[in-house]
mmCIF file of C-alpha atoms and ligand atoms in Angstrom:
data_model
loop_
_atom_site.group_PDB
_atom_site.id
_atom_site.type_symbol
_atom_site.label_atom_id
_atom_site.label_comp_id
_atom_site.label_asym_id
_atom_site.label_seq_id
_atom_site.Cartn_x
_atom_site.Cartn_y
_atom_site.Cartn_z
ATOM 1 C CA MET A 24 -0.005 0.019 -0.005
ATOM 2 C CA THR A 25 1.304 3.366 -0.891
ATOM 3 C CA ASN A 26 -0.457 5.686 1.455
ATOM 4 C CA ARG A 27 -2.381 5.531 4.643
ATOM 5 C CA GLU A 28 -5.844 6.289 3.266
ATOM 6 C CA ASP A 29 -5.381 3.398 0.770
ATOM 7 C CA SER A 30 -4.398 0.962 3.444
ATOM 8 C CA PHE A 31 -7.343 2.009 5.674
ATOM 9 C CA GLN A 32 -9.695 1.419 2.742
ATOM 10 C CA ALA A 33 -8.040 -1.945 2.147
ATOM 11 C CA ILE A 34 -8.600 -2.905 5.758
ATOM 12 C CA TRP A 35 -12.256 -1.908 5.576
ATOM 13 C CA LYS A 36 -12.585 -3.938 2.420
ATOM 14 C CA ALA A 37 -11.166 -6.964 4.243
ATOM 15 C CA ILE A 38 -13.535 -6.324 7.205
ATOM 16 C CA ARG A 39 -16.569 -6.068 4.946
ATOM 17 C CA ALA A 40 -15.609 -9.197 2.999
ATOM 18 C CA GLY A 41 -14.679 -11.338 6.038
ATOM 19 C CA LYS A 42 -17.020 -13.532 7.940
ATOM 20 C CA LYS A 43 -14.904 -15.466 10.426
ATOM 21 C CA PHE A 44 -12.175 -13.480 12.072
ATOM 22 C CA PHE A 45 -9.218 -14.303 14.229
ATOM 23 C CA ILE A 46 -7.778 -11.351 16.146
ATOM 24 C CA ALA A 47 -4.631 -11.336 18.255
ATOM 25 C CA GLY A 48 -2.050 -8.970 19.673
ATOM 26 C CA HIS A 49 1.465 -9.791 20.793
ATOM 27 C CA LEU A 50 2.874 -12.071 23.537
ATOM 28 C CA ASN A 51 2.899 -10.495 26.983
ATOM 29 C CA PRO A 52 -0.111 -8.325 26.081
ATOM 30 C CA ASP A 53 0.132 -4.705 27.156
ATOM 31 C CA GLY A 54 -2.556 -2.011 27.279
ATOM 32 C CA ASP A 55 -2.208 -1.205 23.630
ATOM 33 C CA SER A 56 -2.208 -4.774 22.378
ATOM 34 C CA LEU A 57 -5.084 -5.881 24.522
ATOM 35 C CA GLY A 58 -7.033 -2.604 24.247
ATOM 36 C CA CYS A 59 -6.919 -2.856 20.427
ATOM 37 C CA THR A 60 -7.836 -6.540 20.441
ATOM 38 C CA LEU A 61 -10.888 -5.737 22.540
ATOM 39 C CA ALA A 62 -12.039 -2.703 20.592
ATOM 40 C CA MET A 63 -11.594 -4.551 17.288
ATOM 41 C CA THR A 64 -13.477 -7.568 18.574
ATOM 42 C CA SER A 65 -16.404 -5.418 19.737
ATOM 43 C CA LEU A 66 -16.459 -3.470 16.451
ATOM 44 C CA LEU A 67 -16.485 -6.643 14.364
ATOM 45 C CA GLU A 68 -19.224 -8.219 16.483
ATOM 46 C CA ARG A 69 -21.320 -5.074 16.025
ATOM 47 C CA LEU A 70 -20.880 -5.600 12.308
ATOM 48 C CA GLY A 71 -22.257 -9.108 12.638
ATOM 49 C CA LYS A 72 -18.972 -10.941 12.245
ATOM 50 C CA THR A 73 -17.880 -14.104 14.034
ATOM 51 C CA VAL A 74 -14.765 -13.397 16.025
ATOM 52 C CA TYR A 75 -12.245 -15.494 17.831
ATOM 53 C CA ALA A 76 -10.199 -13.069 19.933
ATOM 54 C CA TYR A 77 -6.994 -14.466 21.362
ATOM 55 C CA ALA A 78 -4.550 -13.076 23.912
ATOM 56 C CA ALA A 79 -1.419 -14.782 25.125
ATOM 57 C CA PRO A 80 -1.175 -15.299 28.917
ATOM 58 C CA ALA A 81 -1.010 -13.649 31.250
ATOM 59 C CA ILE A 82 -3.198 -10.613 31.482
ATOM 60 C CA GLY A 83 -1.848 -8.130 34.055
ATOM 61 C CA ASN A 84 -4.131 -7.292 36.949
ATOM 62 C CA ASP A 85 -4.110 -3.693 35.826
ATOM 63 C CA LEU A 86 -5.786 -4.640 32.558
ATOM 64 C CA LYS A 87 -8.456 -6.992 33.862
ATOM 65 C CA PHE A 88 -10.937 -4.105 34.081
ATOM 66 C CA LEU A 89 -11.021 -3.655 30.321
ATOM 67 C CA PRO A 90 -14.586 -4.093 29.014
ATOM 68 C CA GLY A 91 -15.126 -7.220 26.922
ATOM 69 C CA LEU A 92 -12.201 -9.205 28.323
ATOM 70 C CA ASP A 93 -14.549 -12.119 29.065
ATOM 71 C CA LYS A 94 -14.827 -12.661 25.294
ATOM 72 C CA VAL A 95 -11.122 -13.112 24.777
ATOM 73 C CA HIS A 96 -9.601 -16.611 24.756
ATOM 74 C CA VAL A 97 -6.629 -16.081 27.029
ATOM 75 C CA GLY A 98 -3.966 -18.695 26.246
ATOM 76 C CA GLU A 99 -6.481 -20.882 24.409
ATOM 77 C CA LEU A 100 -5.709 -21.248 20.721
ATOM 78 C CA PRO A 101 -8.391 -22.578 18.404
ATOM 79 C CA GLN A 102 -8.194 -26.257 17.385
ATOM 80 C CA LYS A 103 -9.239 -25.703 13.789
ATOM 81 C CA PRO A 104 -7.833 -22.716 11.888
ATOM 82 C CA ASP A 105 -10.992 -22.104 9.883
ATOM 83 C CA PHE A 106 -10.891 -18.330 9.686
ATOM 84 C CA ASP A 107 -11.100 -16.331 6.493
ATOM 85 C CA THR A 108 -9.654 -13.176 7.908
ATOM 86 C CA ILE A 109 -6.885 -12.611 10.468
ATOM 87 C CA ILE A 110 -6.134 -9.248 12.080
ATOM 88 C CA LEU A 111 -2.809 -9.142 13.860
ATOM 89 C CA LEU A 112 -2.338 -6.068 16.022
ATOM 90 C CA GLU A 113 0.940 -4.731 17.338
ATOM 91 C CA CYS A 114 3.007 -7.600 15.925
ATOM 92 C CA SER A 115 6.174 -6.395 14.235
ATOM 93 C CA ASP A 116 6.613 -9.829 12.726
ATOM 94 C CA ARG A 117 4.437 -12.901 12.401
ATOM 95 C CA LYS A 118 6.054 -14.598 15.344
ATOM 96 C CA ARG A 119 5.269 -11.803 17.841
ATOM 97 C CA GLY A 120 1.789 -13.199 18.393
ATOM 98 C CA GLY A 121 3.162 -16.656 19.244
ATOM 99 C CA ASP A 122 2.942 -19.847 17.252
ATOM 100 C CA LEU A 123 0.109 -18.782 15.021
ATOM 101 C CA ASP A 124 1.503 -20.075 11.733
ATOM 102 C CA TYR A 125 -1.132 -22.823 11.390
ATOM 103 C CA ILE A 126 -3.807 -20.116 11.641
ATOM 104 C CA LEU A 127 -2.142 -17.461 9.517
ATOM 105 C CA ASP A 128 -1.266 -19.915 6.704
ATOM 106 C CA ALA A 129 -4.828 -21.134 6.465
ATOM 107 C CA ALA A 130 -6.467 -17.726 6.163
ATOM 108 C CA LYS A 131 -7.460 -15.933 2.930
ATOM 109 C CA THR A 132 -6.597 -12.514 4.217
ATOM 110 C CA LEU A 133 -4.059 -11.449 6.781
ATOM 111 C CA VAL A 134 -4.275 -7.875 8.031
ATOM 112 C CA ASN A 135 -1.225 -6.411 9.885
ATOM 113 C CA ILE A 136 -1.678 -3.221 11.859
ATOM 114 C CA ASP A 137 1.325 -1.969 13.783
ATOM 115 C CA HIS A 138 3.286 1.052 14.900
ATOM 116 C CA HIS A 139 6.718 -0.431 15.631
ATOM 117 C CA LEU A 140 9.827 1.222 14.152
ATOM 118 C CA VAL A 141 11.043 -2.039 12.661
ATOM 119 C CA SER A 142 8.127 -3.949 11.366
ATOM 120 C CA ASP A 143 7.703 -6.520 8.606
ATOM 121 C CA ALA A 144 5.018 -6.140 5.953
ATOM 122 C CA TYR A 145 3.973 -9.779 6.340
ATOM 123 C CA GLY A 146 0.246 -9.243 5.756
ATOM 124 C CA HIS A 147 -1.820 -9.198 2.616
ATOM 125 C CA VAL A 148 -2.908 -5.824 3.903
ATOM 126 C CA ASN A 149 -0.381 -3.861 5.971
ATOM 127 C CA HIS A 150 -0.809 -0.617 7.908
ATOM 128 C CA ILE A 151 2.462 0.173 9.603
ATOM 129 C CA ASP A 152 2.778 3.690 10.981
ATOM 130 C CA SER A 153 5.808 4.163 13.192
ATOM 131 C CA GLY A 154 4.727 7.788 13.652
ATOM 132 C CA ALA A 155 1.635 6.688 15.518
ATOM 133 C CA SER A 156 1.845 6.793 19.330
ATOM 134 C CA SER A 157 0.100 3.467 19.590
ATOM 135 C CA THR A 158 -1.799 0.899 17.602
ATOM 136 C CA ALA A 159 -4.922 2.276 19.344
ATOM 137 C CA GLU A 160 -4.288 5.655 17.646
ATOM 138 C CA ILE A 161 -4.256 3.812 14.276
ATOM 139 C CA ILE A 162 -7.448 1.882 15.110
ATOM 140 C CA PHE A 163 -9.207 5.151 15.906
ATOM 141 C CA GLN A 164 -8.083 6.583 12.594
ATOM 142 C CA LEU A 165 -9.437 3.447 10.965
ATOM 143 C CA TYR A 166 -12.874 4.206 12.457
ATOM 144 C CA GLU A 167 -12.567 7.738 11.102
ATOM 145 C CA ALA A 168 -11.758 6.392 7.631
ATOM 146 C CA CYS A 169 -14.958 4.326 7.617
ATOM 147 C CA GLU A 170 -17.453 5.515 5.039
ATOM 148 C CA GLU A 171 -20.406 4.327 7.082
ATOM 149 C CA GLY A 172 -19.485 6.726 9.948
ATOM 150 C CA ILE A 173 -19.092 4.021 12.586
ATOM 151 C CA LEU A 174 -17.612 5.423 15.818
ATOM 152 C CA PRO A 175 -16.288 3.617 18.895
ATOM 153 C CA THR A 176 -18.808 2.812 21.663
ATOM 154 C CA PRO A 177 -17.894 4.093 25.172
ATOM 155 C CA GLU A 178 -16.455 0.615 25.938
ATOM 156 C CA GLU A 179 -14.416 0.572 22.763
ATOM 157 C CA ALA A 180 -13.249 4.102 23.540
ATOM 158 C CA THR A 181 -12.115 2.975 26.993
ATOM 159 C CA CYS A 182 -10.104 0.137 25.426
ATOM 160 C CA LEU A 183 -8.490 2.429 22.863
ATOM 161 C CA TYR A 184 -7.776 5.254 25.298
ATOM 162 C CA THR A 185 -6.012 2.654 27.465
ATOM 163 C CA GLY A 186 -3.780 1.876 24.471
ATOM 164 C CA VAL A 187 -2.892 5.494 23.880
ATOM 165 C CA VAL A 188 -2.371 6.385 27.535
ATOM 166 C CA THR A 189 -0.186 3.332 28.344
ATOM 167 C CA ASP A 190 1.970 3.584 25.136
ATOM 168 C CA THR A 191 2.627 7.261 25.754
ATOM 169 C CA GLY A 192 3.439 6.628 29.387
ATOM 170 C CA ARG A 193 0.513 8.782 30.399
ATOM 171 C CA PHE A 194 1.257 11.349 27.707
ATOM 172 C CA VAL A 195 4.864 11.747 28.723
ATOM 173 C CA HIS A 196 7.020 9.950 26.099
ATOM 174 C CA THR A 197 8.108 11.687 22.872
ATOM 175 C CA ASN A 198 5.303 9.874 21.005
ATOM 176 C CA THR A 199 2.850 12.215 22.772
ATOM 177 C CA THR A 200 2.151 14.051 19.512
ATOM 178 C CA ALA A 201 -0.650 16.437 18.676
ATOM 179 C CA GLU A 202 -2.334 13.522 16.884
ATOM 180 C CA ALA A 203 -2.034 11.252 19.972
ATOM 181 C CA LEU A 204 -3.663 13.945 22.047
ATOM 182 C CA ARG A 205 -6.338 14.644 19.436
ATOM 183 C CA VAL A 206 -7.256 10.929 19.343
ATOM 184 C CA ALA A 207 -7.255 10.749 23.172
ATOM 185 C CA SER A 208 -9.517 13.808 23.321
ATOM 186 C CA ALA A 209 -11.910 12.303 20.796
ATOM 187 C CA LEU A 210 -12.000 9.058 22.799
ATOM 188 C CA VAL A 211 -12.801 10.920 26.000
ATOM 189 C CA ALA A 212 -15.613 12.720 24.134
ATOM 190 C CA LEU A 213 -16.925 9.302 23.048
ATOM 191 C CA GLY A 214 -17.121 8.122 26.652
ATOM 192 C CA ALA A 215 -13.750 6.580 27.570
ATOM 193 C CA ASP A 216 -13.753 5.991 31.332
ATOM 194 C CA VAL A 217 -10.640 8.051 32.116
ATOM 195 C CA GLN A 218 -11.181 8.031 35.912
ATOM 196 C CA LYS A 219 -11.358 4.262 36.048
ATOM 197 C CA ILE A 220 -8.317 3.815 33.764
ATOM 198 C CA ASN A 221 -6.198 6.194 35.875
ATOM 199 C CA GLN A 222 -7.339 4.635 39.112
ATOM 200 C CA VAL A 223 -6.666 1.034 38.063
ATOM 201 C CA ILE A 224 -3.552 1.459 35.971
ATOM 202 C CA TYR A 225 -1.727 4.267 37.679
ATOM 203 C CA PHE A 226 -2.920 4.377 41.286
ATOM 204 C CA THR A 227 -3.066 0.733 42.202
ATOM 205 C CA LYS A 228 -0.096 -1.335 43.318
ATOM 206 C CA SER A 229 0.095 -4.392 45.560
ATOM 207 C CA TYR A 230 2.208 -4.587 48.682
ATOM 208 C CA ILE A 231 4.417 -7.170 46.927
ATOM 209 C CA GLU A 232 4.964 -4.879 43.969
ATOM 210 C CA LEU A 233 5.992 -2.010 46.206
ATOM 211 C CA LYS A 234 8.374 -4.219 48.132
ATOM 212 C CA LEU A 235 9.875 -5.480 44.896
ATOM 213 C CA LEU A 236 10.290 -1.878 43.679
ATOM 214 C CA GLY A 237 12.178 -1.207 46.937
ATOM 215 C CA ARG A 238 14.492 -4.182 46.368
ATOM 216 C CA ALA A 239 15.039 -3.170 42.749
ATOM 217 C CA LEU A 240 16.036 0.390 43.690
ATOM 218 C CA GLU A 241 18.303 -0.917 46.386
ATOM 219 C CA LYS A 242 20.058 -3.113 43.828
ATOM 220 C CA MET A 243 20.347 -0.434 41.169
ATOM 221 C CA GLU A 244 23.916 0.109 40.021
ATOM 222 C CA MET A 245 25.353 2.985 38.018
ATOM 223 C CA ARG A 246 27.969 2.189 35.379
ATOM 224 C CA PHE A 247 29.870 3.794 32.546
ATOM 225 C CA ASP A 248 30.170 7.300 33.923
ATOM 226 C CA ASN A 249 26.708 7.005 35.499
ATOM 227 C CA LYS A 250 25.189 6.839 32.024
ATOM 228 C CA TYR A 251 23.973 3.262 32.455
ATOM 229 C CA SER A 252 21.783 2.061 35.243
ATOM 230 C CA GLU A 253 21.521 -1.667 35.758
ATOM 231 C CA ILE A 254 19.069 -3.494 37.965
ATOM 232 C CA ILE A 255 19.386 -7.272 38.289
ATOM 233 C CA LEU A 256 16.520 -9.191 39.896
ATOM 234 C CA THR A 257 17.342 -12.810 40.527
ATOM 235 C CA LYS A 258 15.072 -15.735 41.284
ATOM 236 C CA ARG A 259 15.882 -15.253 44.934
ATOM 237 C CA ASP A 260 14.670 -11.612 44.864
ATOM 238 C CA PHE A 261 11.309 -12.707 43.518
ATOM 239 C CA GLU A 262 11.105 -15.604 46.006
ATOM 240 C CA THR A 263 11.867 -13.286 48.959
ATOM 241 C CA PHE A 264 8.606 -11.424 48.418
ATOM 242 C CA GLY A 265 6.584 -14.247 46.831
ATOM 243 C CA ALA A 266 6.592 -12.162 43.706
ATOM 244 C CA THR A 267 6.568 -13.136 40.041
ATOM 245 C CA PRO A 268 8.760 -11.579 37.272
ATOM 246 C CA SER A 269 5.585 -9.968 35.829
ATOM 247 C CA GLN A 270 5.201 -7.754 38.923
ATOM 248 C CA THR A 271 7.925 -5.342 37.867
ATOM 249 C CA GLN A 272 5.909 -2.856 35.891
ATOM 250 C CA GLY A 273 7.322 0.669 35.920
ATOM 251 C CA ILE A 274 10.561 -0.304 37.649
ATOM 252 C CA VAL A 275 12.807 0.048 34.587
ATOM 253 C CA SER A 276 11.717 3.665 34.051
ATOM 254 C CA GLN A 277 12.722 4.849 37.536
ATOM 255 C CA PRO A 278 16.476 5.250 36.921
ATOM 256 C CA THR A 279 15.911 7.428 33.876
ATOM 257 C CA MET A 280 14.819 10.140 36.266
ATOM 258 C CA ILE A 281 18.431 10.507 37.370
ATOM 259 C CA PRO A 282 20.145 13.280 35.345
ATOM 260 C CA GLY A 283 22.831 11.829 33.129
ATOM 261 C CA VAL A 284 21.416 8.343 32.863
ATOM 262 C CA GLU A 285 21.043 7.538 29.162
ATOM 263 C CA ILE A 286 20.051 3.859 29.373
ATOM 264 C CA SER A 287 18.293 1.906 32.079
ATOM 265 C CA ALA A 288 18.146 -1.875 32.094
ATOM 266 C CA LEU A 289 16.096 -4.226 34.226
ATOM 267 C CA ILE A 290 17.416 -7.773 33.959
ATOM 268 C CA LYS A 291 15.205 -10.493 35.382
ATOM 269 C CA GLU A 292 15.865 -14.137 36.063
ATOM 270 C CA GLU A 293 12.723 -15.990 34.977
ATOM 271 C CA PRO A 294 12.123 -19.752 35.334
ATOM 272 C CA ASP A 295 13.186 -20.651 31.787
ATOM 273 C CA LYS A 296 14.903 -17.505 30.527
ATOM 274 C CA VAL A 297 16.478 -14.203 31.308
ATOM 275 C CA SER A 298 14.407 -11.180 30.248
ATOM 276 C CA VAL A 299 15.700 -7.676 29.728
ATOM 277 C CA ASN A 300 13.761 -4.438 29.725
ATOM 278 C CA LEU A 301 15.471 -1.352 28.341
ATOM 279 C CA ARG A 302 14.665 2.328 28.524
ATOM 280 C CA SER A 303 16.405 5.280 26.993
ATOM 281 C CA ARG A 304 16.239 8.855 28.248
ATOM 282 C CA GLY A 305 16.116 9.886 24.604
ATOM 283 C CA ARG A 306 19.486 9.898 22.888
ATOM 284 C CA ALA A 307 20.184 6.180 22.642
ATOM 285 C CA ASP A 308 18.016 3.890 20.487
ATOM 286 C CA VAL A 309 17.532 0.907 22.777
ATOM 287 C CA SER A 310 15.555 -1.058 20.138
ATOM 288 C CA ARG A 311 18.886 -1.520 18.325
ATOM 289 C CA ILE A 312 20.419 -2.956 21.476
ATOM 290 C CA ALA A 313 17.477 -5.270 21.991
ATOM 291 C CA GLN A 314 17.731 -6.439 18.380
ATOM 292 C CA GLN A 315 21.271 -7.661 18.941
ATOM 293 C CA PHE A 316 19.827 -10.111 21.525
ATOM 294 C CA GLY A 317 16.878 -11.205 19.322
ATOM 295 C CA GLY A 318 14.398 -8.703 20.786
ATOM 296 C CA GLY A 319 12.924 -5.441 19.616
ATOM 297 C CA GLY A 320 10.653 -2.554 20.492
ATOM 298 C CA HIS A 321 10.871 1.200 20.257
ATOM 299 C CA ALA A 322 13.781 3.685 20.384
ATOM 300 C CA ARG A 323 12.992 4.538 23.997
ATOM 301 C CA ALA A 324 11.501 1.292 25.259
ATOM 302 C CA ALA A 325 12.617 -2.140 24.138
ATOM 303 C CA GLY A 326 13.303 -5.583 25.434
ATOM 304 C CA CYS A 327 14.520 -9.114 24.756
ATOM 305 C CA LYS A 328 14.404 -12.619 26.183
ATOM 306 C CA ILE A 329 17.422 -14.849 26.258
ATOM 307 C CA THR A 330 17.483 -18.563 26.866
ATOM 308 C CA GLY A 331 20.476 -20.787 27.586
ATOM 309 C CA LYS A 332 22.509 -18.161 29.401
ATOM 310 C CA THR A 333 22.845 -17.291 33.080
ATOM 311 C CA ILE A 334 21.684 -13.925 34.333
ATOM 312 C CA THR A 335 25.285 -12.874 34.900
ATOM 313 C CA GLU A 336 26.272 -13.818 31.343
ATOM 314 C CA VAL A 337 23.331 -11.830 30.006
ATOM 315 C CA ALA A 338 24.143 -8.821 32.144
ATOM 316 C CA ASP A 339 27.837 -8.920 31.003
ATOM 317 C CA ALA A 340 26.984 -9.290 27.293
ATOM 318 C CA LEU A 341 24.442 -6.450 27.543
ATOM 319 C CA ALA A 342 26.836 -4.200 29.409
ATOM 320 C CA GLU A 343 29.422 -4.677 26.681
ATOM 321 C CA VAL A 344 26.998 -3.492 23.995
ATOM 322 C CA VAL A 345 25.626 -0.639 26.170
ATOM 323 C CA GLN A 346 29.200 0.570 26.876
ATOM 324 C CA ASP A 347 29.816 1.054 23.135
ATOM 325 C CA VAL A 348 26.482 2.828 22.717
ATOM 326 C CA VAL A 349 27.010 5.312 25.537
ATOM 327 C CA LYS A 350 30.617 5.878 24.375
ATOM 328 C CA GLN A 351 29.287 6.907 20.987
ATOM 329 C CA LEU A 352 26.869 9.320 22.599
ATOM 330 C CA GLY A 353 29.872 11.143 24.085
HETATM 331 MN MN1 MN B 418 1.834 -0.268 21.119
#
């Protein structure tokens, strides 16, 4: 597709033509991935389509309030891949949604909607806009491009607003563009439940999560002229508080508040792998670092998962790459 209006029309064509849809976001669903899956599912059902919505486990407690979640098959893939149309949201490549090949290969039409900087055009229809704050922003624009004048319901608006607000870090990251704010404003006007979203996502933390945050900050180390902050959480750290590696939301962003820190890393020892979350204060592109370890993401927020290495080996290998990057920043 050459331009964005064309690809929106191509998506609507696929929606009108399709009867049985499969919709999925990426592994470790975040607010954008899940919010878009839910809004899209609701929209298609309103249009009389049959929808199988899938989300990989596990859904964070902060996203369980999202309207329509009961319709999503969490961790349950369909037995028979008898769908005519697939919509993959937020998946920069066809593996990001998990092992979906048997479903994707069987479908007539594969629609790919994404906003990642590095993204494959693996669909029959692709709408990739790395200038968009979130996939939710793109989905709202898709509604606007609809000739029939279909608008999000208040529930769909709540799901999409959640995507915009979480991907922009509550309208803080550089992707907080005029367009992102325009879309957010329109979604509020359509009935997005902003109070609830703020309360659940931003003003709720468990005792365990706060204790783990304390441990993480205690273990934070500054390296390479204080330009690199490294937090290593081992199995033992999680066990101490009865916590799981998924209860670390927001921790990796904390060190970027320190003036001079260019890159922050949170390295976690998980049962079968080591996972790395990376944040940049703005000058370094951490998606490039993550790519070197088989991961990906955005310039300011990226990550990777590494198997077959100890947490110390991962931390050392990562530090070596980071050292070069911060050296080049000067
Ligand atoms: Mn996103």
